[in-house]
CSV table of C-alpha atoms and ligand atoms in Angstrom, one decimal:
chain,number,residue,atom,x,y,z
K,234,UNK,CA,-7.4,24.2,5.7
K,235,UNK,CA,-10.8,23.8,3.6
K,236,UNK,CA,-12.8,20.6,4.5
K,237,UNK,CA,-14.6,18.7,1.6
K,238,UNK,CA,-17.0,17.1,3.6
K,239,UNK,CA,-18.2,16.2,7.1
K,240,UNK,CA,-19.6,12.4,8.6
K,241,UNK,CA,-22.5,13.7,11.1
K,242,UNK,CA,-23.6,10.4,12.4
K,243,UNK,CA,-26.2,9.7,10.4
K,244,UNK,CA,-25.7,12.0,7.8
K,245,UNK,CA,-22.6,12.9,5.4
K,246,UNK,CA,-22.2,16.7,4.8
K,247,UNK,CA,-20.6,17.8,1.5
K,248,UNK,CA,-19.0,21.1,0.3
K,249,UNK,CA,-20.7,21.5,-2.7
K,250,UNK,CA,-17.7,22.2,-5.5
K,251,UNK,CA,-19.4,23.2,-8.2
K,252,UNK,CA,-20.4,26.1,-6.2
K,253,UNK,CA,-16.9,27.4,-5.5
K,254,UNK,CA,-15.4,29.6,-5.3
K,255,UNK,CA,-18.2,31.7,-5.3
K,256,UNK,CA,-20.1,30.0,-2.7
K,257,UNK,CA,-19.2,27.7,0.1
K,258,UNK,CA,-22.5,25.4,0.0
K,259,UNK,CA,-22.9,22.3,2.5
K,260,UNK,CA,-25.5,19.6,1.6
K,261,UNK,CA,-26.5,17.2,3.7
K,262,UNK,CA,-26.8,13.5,1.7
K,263,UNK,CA,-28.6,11.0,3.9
K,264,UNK,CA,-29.4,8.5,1.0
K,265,UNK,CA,-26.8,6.4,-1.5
K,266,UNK,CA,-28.8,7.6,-4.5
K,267,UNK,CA,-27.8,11.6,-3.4
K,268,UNK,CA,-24.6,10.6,-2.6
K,269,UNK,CA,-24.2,8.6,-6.4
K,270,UNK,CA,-25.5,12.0,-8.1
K,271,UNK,CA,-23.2,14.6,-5.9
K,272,UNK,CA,-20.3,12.2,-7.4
K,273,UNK,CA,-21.0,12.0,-11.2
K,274,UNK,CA,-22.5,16.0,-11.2
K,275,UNK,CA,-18.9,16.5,-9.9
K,276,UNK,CA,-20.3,18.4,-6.3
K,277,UNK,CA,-17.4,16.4,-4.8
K,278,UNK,CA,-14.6,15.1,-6.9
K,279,UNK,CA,-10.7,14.1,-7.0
K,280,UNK,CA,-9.9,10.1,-6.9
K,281,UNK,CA,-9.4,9.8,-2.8
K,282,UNK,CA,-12.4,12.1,-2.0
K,283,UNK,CA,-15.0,10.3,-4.3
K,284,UNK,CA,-14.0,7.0,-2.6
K,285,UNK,CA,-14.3,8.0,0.9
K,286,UNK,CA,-17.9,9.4,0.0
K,287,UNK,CA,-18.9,6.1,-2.0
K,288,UNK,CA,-17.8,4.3,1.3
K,289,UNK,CA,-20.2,7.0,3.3
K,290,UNK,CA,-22.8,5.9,0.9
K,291,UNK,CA,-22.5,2.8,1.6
K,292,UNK,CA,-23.0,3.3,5.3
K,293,UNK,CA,-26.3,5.5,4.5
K,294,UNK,CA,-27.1,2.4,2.8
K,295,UNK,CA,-26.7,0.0,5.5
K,296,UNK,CA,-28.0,2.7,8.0
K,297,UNK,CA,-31.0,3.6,6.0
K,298,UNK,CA,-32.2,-0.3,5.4
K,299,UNK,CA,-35.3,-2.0,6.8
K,300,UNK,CA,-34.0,-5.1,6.2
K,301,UNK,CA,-34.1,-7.4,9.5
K,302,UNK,CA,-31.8,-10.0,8.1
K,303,UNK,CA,-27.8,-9.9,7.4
K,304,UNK,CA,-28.3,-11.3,3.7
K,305,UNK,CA,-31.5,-8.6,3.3
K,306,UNK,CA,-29.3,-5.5,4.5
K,307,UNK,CA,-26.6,-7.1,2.7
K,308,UNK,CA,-28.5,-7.1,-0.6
K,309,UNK,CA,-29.9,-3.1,0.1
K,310,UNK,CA,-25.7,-2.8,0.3
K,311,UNK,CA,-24.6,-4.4,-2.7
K,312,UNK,CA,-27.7,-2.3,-4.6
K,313,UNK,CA,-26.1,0.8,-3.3
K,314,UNK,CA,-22.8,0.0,-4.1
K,315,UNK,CA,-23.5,-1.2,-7.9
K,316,UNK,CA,-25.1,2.5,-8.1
K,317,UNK,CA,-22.2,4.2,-6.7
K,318,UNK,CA,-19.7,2.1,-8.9
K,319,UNK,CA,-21.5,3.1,-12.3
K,320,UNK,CA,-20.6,7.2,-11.5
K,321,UNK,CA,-17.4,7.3,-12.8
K,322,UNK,CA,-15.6,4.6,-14.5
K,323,UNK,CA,-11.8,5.9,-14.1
K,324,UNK,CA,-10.3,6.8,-11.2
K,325,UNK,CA,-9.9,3.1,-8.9
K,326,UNK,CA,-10.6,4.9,-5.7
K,327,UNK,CA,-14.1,4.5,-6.1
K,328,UNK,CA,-13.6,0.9,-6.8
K,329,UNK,CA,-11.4,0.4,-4.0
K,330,UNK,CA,-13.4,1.9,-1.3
K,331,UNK,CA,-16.4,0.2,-2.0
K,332,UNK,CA,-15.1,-3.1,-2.5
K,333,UNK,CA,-12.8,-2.8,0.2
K,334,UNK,CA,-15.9,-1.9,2.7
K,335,UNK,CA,-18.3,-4.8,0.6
K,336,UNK,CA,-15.1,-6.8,2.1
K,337,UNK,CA,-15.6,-6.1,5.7
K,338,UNK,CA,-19.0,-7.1,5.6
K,339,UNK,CA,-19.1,-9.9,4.1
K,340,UNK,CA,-16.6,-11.5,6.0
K,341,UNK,CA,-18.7,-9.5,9.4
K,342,UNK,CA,-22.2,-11.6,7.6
K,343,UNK,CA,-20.1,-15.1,7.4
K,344,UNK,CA,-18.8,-15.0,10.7
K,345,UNK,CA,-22.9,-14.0,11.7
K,346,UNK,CA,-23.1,-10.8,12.8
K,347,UNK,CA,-26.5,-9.5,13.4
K,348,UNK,CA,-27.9,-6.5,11.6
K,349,UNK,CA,-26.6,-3.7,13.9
K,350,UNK,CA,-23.7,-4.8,14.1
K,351,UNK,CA,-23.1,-4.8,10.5
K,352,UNK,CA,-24.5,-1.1,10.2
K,353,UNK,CA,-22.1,-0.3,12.8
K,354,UNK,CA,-19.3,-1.7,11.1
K,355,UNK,CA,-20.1,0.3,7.5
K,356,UNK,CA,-20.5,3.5,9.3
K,357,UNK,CA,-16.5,2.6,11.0
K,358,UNK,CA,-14.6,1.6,7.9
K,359,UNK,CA,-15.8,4.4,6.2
K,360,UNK,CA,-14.3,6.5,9.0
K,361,UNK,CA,-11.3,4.5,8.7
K,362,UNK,CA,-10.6,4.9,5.5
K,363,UNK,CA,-11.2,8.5,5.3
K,364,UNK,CA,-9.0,8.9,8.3
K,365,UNK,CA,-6.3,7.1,6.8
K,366,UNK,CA,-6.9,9.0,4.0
K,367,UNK,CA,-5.3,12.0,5.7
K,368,UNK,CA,-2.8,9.5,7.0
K,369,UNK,CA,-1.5,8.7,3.6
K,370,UNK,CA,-1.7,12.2,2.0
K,371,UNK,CA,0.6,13.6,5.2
K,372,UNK,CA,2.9,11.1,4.4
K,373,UNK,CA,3.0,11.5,0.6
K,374,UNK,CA,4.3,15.5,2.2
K,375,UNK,CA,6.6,14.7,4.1
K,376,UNK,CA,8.0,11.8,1.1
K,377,UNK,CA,7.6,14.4,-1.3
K,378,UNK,CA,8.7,17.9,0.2
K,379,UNK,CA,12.4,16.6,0.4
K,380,UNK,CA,12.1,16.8,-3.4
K,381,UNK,CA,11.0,20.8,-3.7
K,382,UNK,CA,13.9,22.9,-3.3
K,383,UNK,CA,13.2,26.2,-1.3
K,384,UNK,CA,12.6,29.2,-3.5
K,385,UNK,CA,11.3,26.4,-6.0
K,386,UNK,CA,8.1,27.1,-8.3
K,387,UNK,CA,5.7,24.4,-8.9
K,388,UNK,CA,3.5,23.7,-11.4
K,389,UNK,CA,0.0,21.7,-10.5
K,390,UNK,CA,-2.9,20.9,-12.8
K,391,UNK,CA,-6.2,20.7,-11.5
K,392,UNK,CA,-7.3,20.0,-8.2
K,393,UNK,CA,-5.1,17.6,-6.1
K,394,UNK,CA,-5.5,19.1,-2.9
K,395,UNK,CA,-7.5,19.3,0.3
K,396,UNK,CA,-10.5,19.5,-1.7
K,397,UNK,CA,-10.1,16.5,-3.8
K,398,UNK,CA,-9.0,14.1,-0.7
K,399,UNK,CA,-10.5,13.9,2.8
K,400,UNK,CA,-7.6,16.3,4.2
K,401,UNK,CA,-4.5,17.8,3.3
K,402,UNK,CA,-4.3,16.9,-0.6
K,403,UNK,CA,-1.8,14.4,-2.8
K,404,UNK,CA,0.3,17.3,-5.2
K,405,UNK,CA,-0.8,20.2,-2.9
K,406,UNK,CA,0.0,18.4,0.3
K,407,UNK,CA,3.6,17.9,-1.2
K,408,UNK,CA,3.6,22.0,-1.4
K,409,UNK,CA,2.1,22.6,1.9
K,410,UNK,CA,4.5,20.4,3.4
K,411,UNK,CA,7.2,22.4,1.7
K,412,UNK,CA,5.6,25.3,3.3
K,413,UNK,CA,5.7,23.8,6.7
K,414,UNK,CA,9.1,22.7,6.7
K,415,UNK,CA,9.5,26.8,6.2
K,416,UNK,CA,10.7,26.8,2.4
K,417,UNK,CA,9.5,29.8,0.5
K,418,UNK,CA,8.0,28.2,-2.8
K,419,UNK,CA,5.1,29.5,-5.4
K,420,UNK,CA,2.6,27.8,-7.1
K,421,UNK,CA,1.6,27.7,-10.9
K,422,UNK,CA,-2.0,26.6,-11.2
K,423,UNK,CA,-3.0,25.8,-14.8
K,424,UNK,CA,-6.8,26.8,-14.9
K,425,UNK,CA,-7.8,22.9,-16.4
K,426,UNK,CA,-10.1,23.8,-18.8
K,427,UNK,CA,-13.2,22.7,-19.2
K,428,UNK,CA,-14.5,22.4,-15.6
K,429,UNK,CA,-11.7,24.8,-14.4
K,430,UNK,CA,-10.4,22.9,-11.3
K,431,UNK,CA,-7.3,25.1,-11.4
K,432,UNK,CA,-9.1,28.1,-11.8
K,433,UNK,CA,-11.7,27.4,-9.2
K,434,UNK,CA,-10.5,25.3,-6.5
K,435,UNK,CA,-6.5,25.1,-6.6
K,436,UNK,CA,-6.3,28.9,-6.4
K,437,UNK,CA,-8.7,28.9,-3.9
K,438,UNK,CA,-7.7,26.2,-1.6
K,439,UNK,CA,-3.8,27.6,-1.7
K,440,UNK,CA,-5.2,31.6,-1.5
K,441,UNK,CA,-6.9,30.7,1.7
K,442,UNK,CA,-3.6,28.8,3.0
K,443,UNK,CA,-1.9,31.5,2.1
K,444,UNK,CA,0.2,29.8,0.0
K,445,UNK,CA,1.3,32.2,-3.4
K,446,UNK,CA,-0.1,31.2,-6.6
K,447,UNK,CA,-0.4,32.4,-9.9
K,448,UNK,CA,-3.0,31.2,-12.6
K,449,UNK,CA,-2.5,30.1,-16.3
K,450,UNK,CA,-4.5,28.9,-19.1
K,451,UNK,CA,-3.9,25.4,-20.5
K,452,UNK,CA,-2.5,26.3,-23.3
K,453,UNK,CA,0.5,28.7,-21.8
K,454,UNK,CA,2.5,25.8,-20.0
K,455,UNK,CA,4.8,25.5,-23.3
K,456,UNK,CA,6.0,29.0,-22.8
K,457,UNK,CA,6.0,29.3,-19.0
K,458,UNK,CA,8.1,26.5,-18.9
K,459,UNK,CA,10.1,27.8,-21.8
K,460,UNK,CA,11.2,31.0,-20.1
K,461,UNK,CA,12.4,29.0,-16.9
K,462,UNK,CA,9.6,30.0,-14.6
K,463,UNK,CA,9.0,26.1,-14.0
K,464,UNK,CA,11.3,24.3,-11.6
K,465,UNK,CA,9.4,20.8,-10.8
K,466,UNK,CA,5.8,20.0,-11.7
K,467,UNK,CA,3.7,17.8,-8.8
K,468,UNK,CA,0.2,16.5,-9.7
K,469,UNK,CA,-2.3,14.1,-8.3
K,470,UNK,CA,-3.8,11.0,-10.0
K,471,UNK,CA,-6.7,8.8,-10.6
K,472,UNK,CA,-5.6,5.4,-11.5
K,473,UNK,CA,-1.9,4.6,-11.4
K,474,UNK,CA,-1.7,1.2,-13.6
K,475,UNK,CA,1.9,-0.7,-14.6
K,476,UNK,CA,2.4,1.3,-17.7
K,477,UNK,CA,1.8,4.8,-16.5
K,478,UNK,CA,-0.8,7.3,-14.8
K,479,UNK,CA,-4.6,8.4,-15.8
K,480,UNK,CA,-5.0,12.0,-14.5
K,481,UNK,CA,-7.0,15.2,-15.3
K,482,UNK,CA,-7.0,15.4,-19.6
K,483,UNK,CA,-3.8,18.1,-19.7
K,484,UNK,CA,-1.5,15.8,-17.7
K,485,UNK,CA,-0.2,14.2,-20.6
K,486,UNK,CA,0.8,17.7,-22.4
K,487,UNK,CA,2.1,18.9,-19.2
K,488,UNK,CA,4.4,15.6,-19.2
K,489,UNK,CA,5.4,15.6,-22.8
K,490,UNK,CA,6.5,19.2,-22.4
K,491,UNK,CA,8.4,18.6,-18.7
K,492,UNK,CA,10.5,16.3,-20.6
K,493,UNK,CA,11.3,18.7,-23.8
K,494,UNK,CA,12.3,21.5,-21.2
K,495,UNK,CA,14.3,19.3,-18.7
K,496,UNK,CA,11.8,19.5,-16.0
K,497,UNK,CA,10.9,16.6,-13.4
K,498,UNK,CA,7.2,15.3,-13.2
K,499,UNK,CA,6.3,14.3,-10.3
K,500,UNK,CA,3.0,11.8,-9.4
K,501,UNK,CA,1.7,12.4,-6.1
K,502,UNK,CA,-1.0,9.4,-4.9
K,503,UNK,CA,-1.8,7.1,-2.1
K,504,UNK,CA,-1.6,3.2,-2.2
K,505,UNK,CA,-5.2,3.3,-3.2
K,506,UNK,CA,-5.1,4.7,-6.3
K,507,UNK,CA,-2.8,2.1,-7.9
K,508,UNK,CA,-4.1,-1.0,-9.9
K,509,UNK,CA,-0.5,-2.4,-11.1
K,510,UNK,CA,-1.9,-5.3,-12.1
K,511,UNK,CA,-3.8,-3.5,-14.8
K,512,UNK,CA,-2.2,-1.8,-17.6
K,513,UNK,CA,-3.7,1.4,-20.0
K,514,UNK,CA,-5.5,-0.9,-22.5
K,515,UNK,CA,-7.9,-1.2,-19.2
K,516,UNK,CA,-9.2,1.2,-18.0
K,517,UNK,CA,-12.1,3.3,-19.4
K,518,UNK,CA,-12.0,7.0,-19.8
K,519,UNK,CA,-14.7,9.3,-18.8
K,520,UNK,CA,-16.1,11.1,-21.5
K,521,UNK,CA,-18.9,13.8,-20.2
K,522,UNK,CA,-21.1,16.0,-21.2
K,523,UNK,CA,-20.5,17.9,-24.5
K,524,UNK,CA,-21.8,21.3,-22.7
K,525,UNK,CA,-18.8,21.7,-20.7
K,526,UNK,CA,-16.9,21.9,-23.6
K,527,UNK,CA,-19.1,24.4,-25.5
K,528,UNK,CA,-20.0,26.2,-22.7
K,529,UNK,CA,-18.3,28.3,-19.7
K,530,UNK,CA,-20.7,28.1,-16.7
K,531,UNK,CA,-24.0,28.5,-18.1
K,532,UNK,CA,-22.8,30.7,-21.3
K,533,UNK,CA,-22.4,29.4,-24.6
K,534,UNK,CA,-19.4,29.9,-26.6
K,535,UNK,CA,-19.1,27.9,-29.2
K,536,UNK,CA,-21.9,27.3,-32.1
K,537,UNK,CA,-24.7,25.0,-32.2
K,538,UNK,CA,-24.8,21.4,-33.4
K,539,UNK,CA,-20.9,21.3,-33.4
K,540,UNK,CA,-19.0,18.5,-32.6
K,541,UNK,CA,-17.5,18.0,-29.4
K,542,UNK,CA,-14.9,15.7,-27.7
K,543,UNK,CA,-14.7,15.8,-24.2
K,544,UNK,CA,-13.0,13.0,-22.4
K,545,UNK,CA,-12.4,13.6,-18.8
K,546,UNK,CA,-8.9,12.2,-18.7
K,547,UNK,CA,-5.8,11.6,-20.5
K,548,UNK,CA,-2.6,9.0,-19.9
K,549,UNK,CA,0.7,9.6,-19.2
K,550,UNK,CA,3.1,6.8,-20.2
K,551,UNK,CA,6.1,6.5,-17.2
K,552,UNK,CA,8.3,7.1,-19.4
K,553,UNK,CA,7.5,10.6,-18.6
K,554,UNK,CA,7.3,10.2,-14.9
K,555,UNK,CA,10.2,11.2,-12.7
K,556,UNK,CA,9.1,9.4,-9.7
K,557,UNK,CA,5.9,8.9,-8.1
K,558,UNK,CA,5.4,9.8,-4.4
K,559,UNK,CA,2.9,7.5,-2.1
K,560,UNK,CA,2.6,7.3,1.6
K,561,UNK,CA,5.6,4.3,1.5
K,562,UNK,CA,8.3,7.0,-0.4
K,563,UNK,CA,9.5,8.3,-3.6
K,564,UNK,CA,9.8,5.4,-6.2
K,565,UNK,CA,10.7,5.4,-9.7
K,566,UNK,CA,8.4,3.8,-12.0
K,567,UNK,CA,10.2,0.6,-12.1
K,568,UNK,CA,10.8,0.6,-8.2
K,569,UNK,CA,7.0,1.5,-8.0
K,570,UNK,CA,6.0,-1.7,-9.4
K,571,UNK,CA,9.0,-3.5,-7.8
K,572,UNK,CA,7.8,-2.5,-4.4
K,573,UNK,CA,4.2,-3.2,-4.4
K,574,UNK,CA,4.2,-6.6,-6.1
K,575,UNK,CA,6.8,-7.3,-3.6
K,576,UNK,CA,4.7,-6.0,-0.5
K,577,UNK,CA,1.6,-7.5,-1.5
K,578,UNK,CA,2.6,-10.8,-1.6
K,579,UNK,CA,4.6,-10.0,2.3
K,580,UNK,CA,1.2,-8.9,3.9
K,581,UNK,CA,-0.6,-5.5,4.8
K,582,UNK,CA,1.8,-2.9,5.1
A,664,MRU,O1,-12.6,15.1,-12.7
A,664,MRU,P1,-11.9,15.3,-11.3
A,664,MRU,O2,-12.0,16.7,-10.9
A,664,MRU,O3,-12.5,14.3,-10.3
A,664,MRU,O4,-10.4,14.9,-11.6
A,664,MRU,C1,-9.5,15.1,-10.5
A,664,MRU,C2,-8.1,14.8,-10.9
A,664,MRU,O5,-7.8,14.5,-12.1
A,664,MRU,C3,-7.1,14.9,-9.9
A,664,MRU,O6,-5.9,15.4,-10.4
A,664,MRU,C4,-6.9,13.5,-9.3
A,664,MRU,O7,-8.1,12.9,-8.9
A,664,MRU,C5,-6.0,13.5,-8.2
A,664,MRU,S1,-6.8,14.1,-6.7
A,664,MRU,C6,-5.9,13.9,-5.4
């Protein structure tokens, strides 16, 4: 299985993805500011995988500081992590991560631990969560194969998978553990225009496993799914909030038209990309750079000085959701939301 990146002691190791498939590039970040600009150029990407880097960052932050004092490396932290949280406003993983390792050392500082110590203790809960990362995403397979009949064909769109986690992948760890548990199934990738995540990385990641795929445009899911070559759809997410799911902009089509043609939608995600206590009217979408609209790679294709709308995300109201699969099981929105309040207020799961 592809690797999307590599923690080398001192140093964190990326595949570059903008490179694929044509090249497999590894670049070696040993700064917070290189580690910011791989995220929002999109060299690593996918909600899990761009919070387990910002939490890398954050150790090459606390690694990389002079400072002599807690409250001095503490400071060089926080000015890393403000960096790393202005990338990209949508999927919470980022968010997560970083606050979630800002946590462990500010309780480490209070209880007075000395400089080294608290360098030591970035460095480990960024291996924690990316380890528990893989954790989760194994689980969300084996949750989620139960619902993929054999001989079934899935529909993904863009790039939940090895390559947008730390291992295994979110909507193509439920098909590879379909695969494992020795159920013949195939793969629709739609190619998830305009940075082509389908296209690029999907059909790559599930060629190399060996796992049978065919590619589609964006715009030939209506029809596909109209002559009955569509038997569940299974995709990823970047922020999971009470009233329904930010993913890749094309979820939201893919839903609507699931639901004309009888099909269930499936959400595949860990625990860390849902912010239930937030609701749509939240959360920000990405909107990027007009070029990757008006351009493929570094081609033109459309005319100069037109106008251009290109927001990185759409939303999916779970209305349209069959159930959404985390590490913890298969819940239905309303169980979803049901079960979390409930387990946050029991303690850590
Ligand atoms: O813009 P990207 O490529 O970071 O968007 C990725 C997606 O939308 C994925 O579907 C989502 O992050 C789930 S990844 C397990």
């Amino acid at each position: 299985m592809l690797r999307s990146f590599e923690w080398r002691g001192d140093k964190l190791a990326i595949l570059d993805q903008t490179r694929l498939p044509g090249e497999e590039i590894w670049l070696e970040l040993s700064r917070p500011e290189e580690v910011a600009e791989a995220i929002k150029k999109m060299r690593v990407r996918g909600a899990p995988l761009i919070g387990v880097v910002a939490a890398f960052g954050l150790a090459l932050a606390a690694l990389g500081s002079g400072a002599r004092t807690p409250d001095g490396l503490l400071a060089d932290v926080r000015e890393a992590a403000e960096l790393l949280k202005s990338t990209r406003p949508t999927a919470v993983n980022l968010f997560w991560a970083i606050d979630r390792v800002m946590g462990v050392l500010g309780k480490a500082a209070e209880r007075g631990a000395g400089v080294d110590e608290l360098r030591r203790l970035a460095v480990e809960e960024a291996v924690r969560i990316a380890d528990e990362d893989i954790q989760m995403n194994r689980r969300i397979g084996m949750h989620g194969e139960k619902l993929v009949p054999d001989g079934a064909t899935v529909m993904t769109h863009c790039n939940a998978g090895a390559l947008a986690t730390a291992g295994y992948g979110t909507a193509l760890g439920v098909i590879r553990a379909a695969v494992e548990a020795g159920k013949s199934i195939r793969v629709i990738a739609t190619e998830t225009r305009p940075l082509l995540q389908g296209a690029r990385l999907t059909a790559y990641e599930l060629l190399k496993d060996g796992i049978p795929v065919m590619l589609i445009t964006d715009n030939m899911v209506g029809y596909v799914m109209s002559k009955g070559m569509v038997d569940l759809v299974v995709v990823g997410a970047d922020r999971i909030v009470r009233d329904g799911v930010f993913n890749k902009i094309g979820t939201y089509t893919i839903a609507v038209l699931a639901r004309e043609h009888g099909i269930p939608f499936y959400v595949a995600a860990p625990s860390s990309t849902l912010d239930l206590s937030r609701s749509s009217r939240d959360v920000v979408v990405e909107e990027r750079d007009p070029e990757e609209v008006t351009h493929v790679g570094p081609v033109r294709i459309a005319p100069e000085g037109v106008e251009v709308f290109n927001p990185a995300f759409d939303f999916t109201p779970m209305r349209y959701v069959t159930a959404i699969i985390t590490e913890d099981g298969v819940f239905k929105p309303e169980e979803l939301i049901a079960y979390y309040s409930q387990s946050r207020t029991e303690g850590p799961r």
